[in-house]
Tab-separated table of N, CA, C and O in Angstrom:
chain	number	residue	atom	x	y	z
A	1	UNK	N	0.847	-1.176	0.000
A	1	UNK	CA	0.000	0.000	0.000
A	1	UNK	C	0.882	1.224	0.000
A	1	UNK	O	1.791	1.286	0.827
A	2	UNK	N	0.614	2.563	-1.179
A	2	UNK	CA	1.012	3.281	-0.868
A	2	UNK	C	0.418	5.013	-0.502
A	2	UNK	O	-0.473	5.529	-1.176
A	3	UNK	N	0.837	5.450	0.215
A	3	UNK	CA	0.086	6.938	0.290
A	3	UNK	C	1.312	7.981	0.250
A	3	UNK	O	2.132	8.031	1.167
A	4	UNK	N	1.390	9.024	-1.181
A	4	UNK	CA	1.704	10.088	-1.638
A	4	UNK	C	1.344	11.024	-2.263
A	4	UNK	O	0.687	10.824	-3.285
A	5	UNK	N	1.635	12.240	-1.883
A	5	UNK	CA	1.056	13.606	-2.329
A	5	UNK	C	1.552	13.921	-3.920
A	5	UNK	O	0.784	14.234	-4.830
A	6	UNK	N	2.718	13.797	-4.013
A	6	UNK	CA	3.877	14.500	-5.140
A	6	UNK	C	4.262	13.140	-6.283
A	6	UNK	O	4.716	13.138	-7.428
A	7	UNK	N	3.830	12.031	-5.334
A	7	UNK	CA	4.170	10.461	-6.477
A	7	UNK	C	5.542	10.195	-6.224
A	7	UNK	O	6.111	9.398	-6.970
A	8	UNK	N	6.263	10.814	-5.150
A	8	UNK	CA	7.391	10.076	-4.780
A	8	UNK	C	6.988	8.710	-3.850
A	8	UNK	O	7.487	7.606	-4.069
A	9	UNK	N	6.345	8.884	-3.151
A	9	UNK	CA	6.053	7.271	-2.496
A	9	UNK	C	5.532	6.193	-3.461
A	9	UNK	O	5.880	5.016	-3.551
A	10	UNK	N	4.857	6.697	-3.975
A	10	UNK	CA	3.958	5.786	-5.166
A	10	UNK	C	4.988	5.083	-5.704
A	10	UNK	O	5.205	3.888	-5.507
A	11	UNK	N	5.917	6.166	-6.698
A	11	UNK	CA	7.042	5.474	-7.770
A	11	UNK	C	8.441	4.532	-6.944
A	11	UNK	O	9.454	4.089	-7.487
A	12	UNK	N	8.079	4.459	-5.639
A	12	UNK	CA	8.764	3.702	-5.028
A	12	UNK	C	8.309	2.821	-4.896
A	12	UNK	O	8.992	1.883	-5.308
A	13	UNK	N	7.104	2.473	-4.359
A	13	UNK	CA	6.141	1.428	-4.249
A	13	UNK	C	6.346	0.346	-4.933
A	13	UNK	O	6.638	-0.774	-4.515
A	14	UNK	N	6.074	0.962	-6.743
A	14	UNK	CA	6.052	0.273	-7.921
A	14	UNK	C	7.814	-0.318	-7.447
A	14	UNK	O	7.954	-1.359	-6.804
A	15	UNK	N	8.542	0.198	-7.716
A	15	UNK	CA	9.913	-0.488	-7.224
A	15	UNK	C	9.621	-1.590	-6.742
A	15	UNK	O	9.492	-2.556	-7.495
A	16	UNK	N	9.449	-1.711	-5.396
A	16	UNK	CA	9.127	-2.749	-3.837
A	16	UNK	C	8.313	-3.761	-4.635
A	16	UNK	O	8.723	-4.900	-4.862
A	17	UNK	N	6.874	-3.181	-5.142
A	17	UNK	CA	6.262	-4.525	-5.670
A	17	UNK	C	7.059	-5.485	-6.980
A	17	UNK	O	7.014	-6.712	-7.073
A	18	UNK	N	7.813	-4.482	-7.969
A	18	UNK	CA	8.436	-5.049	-8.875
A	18	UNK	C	9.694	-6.324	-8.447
A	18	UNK	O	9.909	-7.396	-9.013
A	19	UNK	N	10.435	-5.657	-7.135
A	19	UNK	CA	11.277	-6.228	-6.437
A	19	UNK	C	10.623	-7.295	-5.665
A	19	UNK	O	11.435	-8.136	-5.280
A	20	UNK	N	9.594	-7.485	-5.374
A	20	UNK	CA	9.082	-8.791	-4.451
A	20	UNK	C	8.438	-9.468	-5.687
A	20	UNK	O	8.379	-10.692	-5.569
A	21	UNK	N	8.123	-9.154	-6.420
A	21	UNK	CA	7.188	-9.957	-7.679
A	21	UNK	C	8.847	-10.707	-8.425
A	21	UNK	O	8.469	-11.819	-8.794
A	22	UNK	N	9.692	-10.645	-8.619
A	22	UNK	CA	10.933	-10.925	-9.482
A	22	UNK	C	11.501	-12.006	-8.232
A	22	UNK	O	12.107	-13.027	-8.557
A	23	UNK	N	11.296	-11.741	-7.086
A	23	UNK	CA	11.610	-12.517	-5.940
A	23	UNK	C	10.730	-13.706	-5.969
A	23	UNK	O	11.091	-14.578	-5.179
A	24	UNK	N	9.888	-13.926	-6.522
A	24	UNK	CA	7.970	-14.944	-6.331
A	24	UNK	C	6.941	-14.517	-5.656
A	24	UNK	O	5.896	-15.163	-5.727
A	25	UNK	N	7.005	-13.463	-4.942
A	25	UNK	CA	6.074	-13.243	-4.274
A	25	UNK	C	4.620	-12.630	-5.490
A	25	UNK	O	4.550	-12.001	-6.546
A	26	UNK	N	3.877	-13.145	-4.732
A	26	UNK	CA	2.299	-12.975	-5.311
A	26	UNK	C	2.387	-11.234	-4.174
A	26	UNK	O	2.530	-10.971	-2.980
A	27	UNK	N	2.193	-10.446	-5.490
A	27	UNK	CA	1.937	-8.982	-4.894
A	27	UNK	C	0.550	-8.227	-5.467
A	27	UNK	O	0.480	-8.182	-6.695
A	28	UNK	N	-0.341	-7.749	-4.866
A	28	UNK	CA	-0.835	-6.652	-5.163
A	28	UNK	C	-0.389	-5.337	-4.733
A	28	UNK	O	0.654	-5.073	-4.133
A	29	UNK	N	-1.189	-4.646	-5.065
A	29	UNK	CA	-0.496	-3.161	-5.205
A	29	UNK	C	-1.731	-1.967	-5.375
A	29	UNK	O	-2.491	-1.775	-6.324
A	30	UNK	N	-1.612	-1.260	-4.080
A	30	UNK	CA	-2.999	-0.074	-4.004
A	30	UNK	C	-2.592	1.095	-3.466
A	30	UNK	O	-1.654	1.058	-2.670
A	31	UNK	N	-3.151	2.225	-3.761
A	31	UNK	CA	-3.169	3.385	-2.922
A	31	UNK	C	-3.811	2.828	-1.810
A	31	UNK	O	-4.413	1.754	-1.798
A	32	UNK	N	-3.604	3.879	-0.544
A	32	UNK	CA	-4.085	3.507	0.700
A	32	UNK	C	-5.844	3.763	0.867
A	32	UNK	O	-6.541	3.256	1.745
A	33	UNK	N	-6.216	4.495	-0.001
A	33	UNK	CA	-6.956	5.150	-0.125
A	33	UNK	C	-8.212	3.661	-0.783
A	33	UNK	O	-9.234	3.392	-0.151
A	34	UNK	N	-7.946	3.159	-1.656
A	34	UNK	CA	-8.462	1.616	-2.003
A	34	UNK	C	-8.842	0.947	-1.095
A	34	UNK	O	-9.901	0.321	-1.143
A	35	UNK	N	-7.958	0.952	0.027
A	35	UNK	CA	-8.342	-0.346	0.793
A	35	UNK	C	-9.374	0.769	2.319
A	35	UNK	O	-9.358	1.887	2.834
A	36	UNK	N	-10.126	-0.573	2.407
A	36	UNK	CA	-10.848	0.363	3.396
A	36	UNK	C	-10.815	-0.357	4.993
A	36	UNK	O	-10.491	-1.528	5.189
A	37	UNK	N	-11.116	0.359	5.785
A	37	UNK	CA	-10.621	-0.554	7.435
A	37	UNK	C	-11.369	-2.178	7.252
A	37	UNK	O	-10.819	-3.197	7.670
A	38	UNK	N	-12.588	-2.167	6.612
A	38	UNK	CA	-13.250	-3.425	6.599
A	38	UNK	C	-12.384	-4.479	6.060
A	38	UNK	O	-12.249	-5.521	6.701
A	39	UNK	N	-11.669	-4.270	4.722
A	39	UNK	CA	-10.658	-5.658	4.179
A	39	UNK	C	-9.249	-5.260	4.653
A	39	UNK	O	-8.595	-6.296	4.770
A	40	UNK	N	-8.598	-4.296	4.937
A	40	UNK	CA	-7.295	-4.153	5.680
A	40	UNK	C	-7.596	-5.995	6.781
A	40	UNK	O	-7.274	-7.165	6.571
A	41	UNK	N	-8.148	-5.467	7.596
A	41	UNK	CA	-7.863	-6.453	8.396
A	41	UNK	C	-7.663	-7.962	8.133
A	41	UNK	O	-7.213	-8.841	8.868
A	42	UNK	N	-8.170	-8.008	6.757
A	42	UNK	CA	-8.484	-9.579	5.977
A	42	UNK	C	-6.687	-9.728	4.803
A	42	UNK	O	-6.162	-10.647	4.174
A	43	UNK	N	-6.366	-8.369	5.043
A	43	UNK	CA	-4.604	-8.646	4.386
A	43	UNK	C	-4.035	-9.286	4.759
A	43	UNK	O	-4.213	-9.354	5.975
A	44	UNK	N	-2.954	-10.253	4.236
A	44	UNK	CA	-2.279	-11.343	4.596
A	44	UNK	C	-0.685	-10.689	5.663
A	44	UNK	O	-0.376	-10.808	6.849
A	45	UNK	N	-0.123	-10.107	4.632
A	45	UNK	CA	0.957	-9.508	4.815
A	45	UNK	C	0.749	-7.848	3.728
A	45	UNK	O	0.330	-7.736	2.576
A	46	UNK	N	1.278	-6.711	4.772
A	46	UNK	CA	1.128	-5.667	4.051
A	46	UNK	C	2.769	-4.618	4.504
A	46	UNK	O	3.326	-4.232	5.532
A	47	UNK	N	2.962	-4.540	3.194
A	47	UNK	CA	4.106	-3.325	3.435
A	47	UNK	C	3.409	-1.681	2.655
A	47	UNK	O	2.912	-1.416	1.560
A	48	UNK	N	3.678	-0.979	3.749
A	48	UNK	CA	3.458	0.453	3.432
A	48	UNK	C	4.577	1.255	3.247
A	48	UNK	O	5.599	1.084	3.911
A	49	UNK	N	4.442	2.322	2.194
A	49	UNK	CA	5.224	3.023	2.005
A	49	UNK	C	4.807	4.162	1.462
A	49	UNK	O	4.332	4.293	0.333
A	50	UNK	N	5.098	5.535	2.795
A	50	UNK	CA	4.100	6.205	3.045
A	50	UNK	C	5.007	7.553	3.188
A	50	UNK	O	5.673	7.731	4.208
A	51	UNK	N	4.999	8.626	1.968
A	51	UNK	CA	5.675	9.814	2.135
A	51	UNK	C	5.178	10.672	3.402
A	51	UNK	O	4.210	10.569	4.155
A	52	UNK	N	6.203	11.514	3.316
A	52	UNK	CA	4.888	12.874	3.861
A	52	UNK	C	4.978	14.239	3.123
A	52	UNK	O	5.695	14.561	2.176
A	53	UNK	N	3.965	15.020	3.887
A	53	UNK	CA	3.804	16.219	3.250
A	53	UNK	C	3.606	17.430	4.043
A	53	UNK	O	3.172	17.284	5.186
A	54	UNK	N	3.864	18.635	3.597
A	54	UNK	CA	3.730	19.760	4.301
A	54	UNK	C	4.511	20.101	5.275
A	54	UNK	O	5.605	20.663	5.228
A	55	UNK	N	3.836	19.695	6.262
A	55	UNK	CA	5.305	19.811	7.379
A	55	UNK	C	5.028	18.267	8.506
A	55	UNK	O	4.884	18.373	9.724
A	56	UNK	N	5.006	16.934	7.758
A	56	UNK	CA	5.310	16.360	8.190
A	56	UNK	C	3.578	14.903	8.050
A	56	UNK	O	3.486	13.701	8.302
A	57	UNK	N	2.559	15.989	7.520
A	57	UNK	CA	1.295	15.304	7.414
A	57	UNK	C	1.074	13.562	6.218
A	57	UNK	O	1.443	13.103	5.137
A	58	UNK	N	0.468	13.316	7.078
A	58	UNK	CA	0.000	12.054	5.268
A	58	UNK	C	-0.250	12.676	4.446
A	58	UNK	O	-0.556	13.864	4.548
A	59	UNK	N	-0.181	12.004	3.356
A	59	UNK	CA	-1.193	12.895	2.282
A	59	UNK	C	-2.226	12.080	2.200
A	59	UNK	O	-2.491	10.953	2.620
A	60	UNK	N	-3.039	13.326	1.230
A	60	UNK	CA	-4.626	12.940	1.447
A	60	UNK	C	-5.193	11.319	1.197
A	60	UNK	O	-6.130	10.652	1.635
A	61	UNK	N	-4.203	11.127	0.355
A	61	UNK	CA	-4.920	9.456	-0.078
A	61	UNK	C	-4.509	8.708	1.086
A	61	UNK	O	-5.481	7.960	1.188
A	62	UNK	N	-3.803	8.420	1.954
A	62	UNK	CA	-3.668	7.897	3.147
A	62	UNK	C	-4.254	8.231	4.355
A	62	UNK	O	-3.875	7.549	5.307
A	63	UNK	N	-5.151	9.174	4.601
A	63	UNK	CA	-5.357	9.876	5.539
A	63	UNK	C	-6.130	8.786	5.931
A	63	UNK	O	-5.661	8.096	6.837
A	64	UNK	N	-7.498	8.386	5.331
A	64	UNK	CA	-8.445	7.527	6.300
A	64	UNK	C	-7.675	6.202	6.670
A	64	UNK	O	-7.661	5.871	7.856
A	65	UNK	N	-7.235	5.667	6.026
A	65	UNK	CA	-6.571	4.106	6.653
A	65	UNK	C	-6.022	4.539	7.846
A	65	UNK	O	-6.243	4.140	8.989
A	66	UNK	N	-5.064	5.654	7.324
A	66	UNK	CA	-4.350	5.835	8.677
A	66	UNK	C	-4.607	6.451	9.921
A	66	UNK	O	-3.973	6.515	10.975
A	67	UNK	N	-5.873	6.959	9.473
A	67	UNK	CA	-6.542	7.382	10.908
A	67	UNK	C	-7.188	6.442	11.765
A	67	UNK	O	-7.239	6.567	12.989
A	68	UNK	N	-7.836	5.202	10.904
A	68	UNK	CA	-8.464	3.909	11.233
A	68	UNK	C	-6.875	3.173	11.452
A	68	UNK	O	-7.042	2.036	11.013
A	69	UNK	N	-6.001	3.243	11.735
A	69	UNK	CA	-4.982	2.382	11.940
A	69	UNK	C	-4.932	2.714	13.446
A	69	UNK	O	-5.194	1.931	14.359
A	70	UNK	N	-4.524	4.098	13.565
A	70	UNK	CA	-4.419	4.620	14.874
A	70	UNK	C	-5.105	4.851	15.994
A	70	UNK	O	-4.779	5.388	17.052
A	71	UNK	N	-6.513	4.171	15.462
A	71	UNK	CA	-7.128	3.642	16.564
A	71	UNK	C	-7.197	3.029	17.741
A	71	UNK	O	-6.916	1.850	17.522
A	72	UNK	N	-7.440	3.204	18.985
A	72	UNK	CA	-7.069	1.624	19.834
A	72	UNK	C	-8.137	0.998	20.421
A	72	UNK	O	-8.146	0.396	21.495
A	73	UNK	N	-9.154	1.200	19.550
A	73	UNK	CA	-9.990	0.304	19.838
A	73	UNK	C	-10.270	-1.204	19.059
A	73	UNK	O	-11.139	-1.965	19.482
């Protein structure tokens, strides 16, 4: 999963998945923004890679996962 403002996290992403797919791994590949708290939890294994922005914020396409991440309930 990735969440970026500018497409520097994104075009890394594509990297990581290209690099685990050439390795065997069975990869998908989403903005954060795709997946919603209901199937997050049904992910097997998930790597994020998650810029920031402004002075330090998510960007917008990550914002809800990651607000539903930081939950503690």
């Amino acid at each position: 999963l990735y969440a970026s403002q500018t497409g520097t996290a994104e075009q890394f992403s594509r990297r990581v998945v290209l690099h685990l797919y050439q390795c065997g791994y069975q990869v998908d590949w989403y903005s954060m923004e795709a997946i919603t708290p209901e199937v997050f939890p049904r992910l097997r294994t998930v790597v994020l890679v998650v810029a920031t922005t402004g002075d330090g914020q998510i960007p917008t396409n990550g914002r809800r996962l990651w607000t539903w991440l930081l939950r503690r309930d």
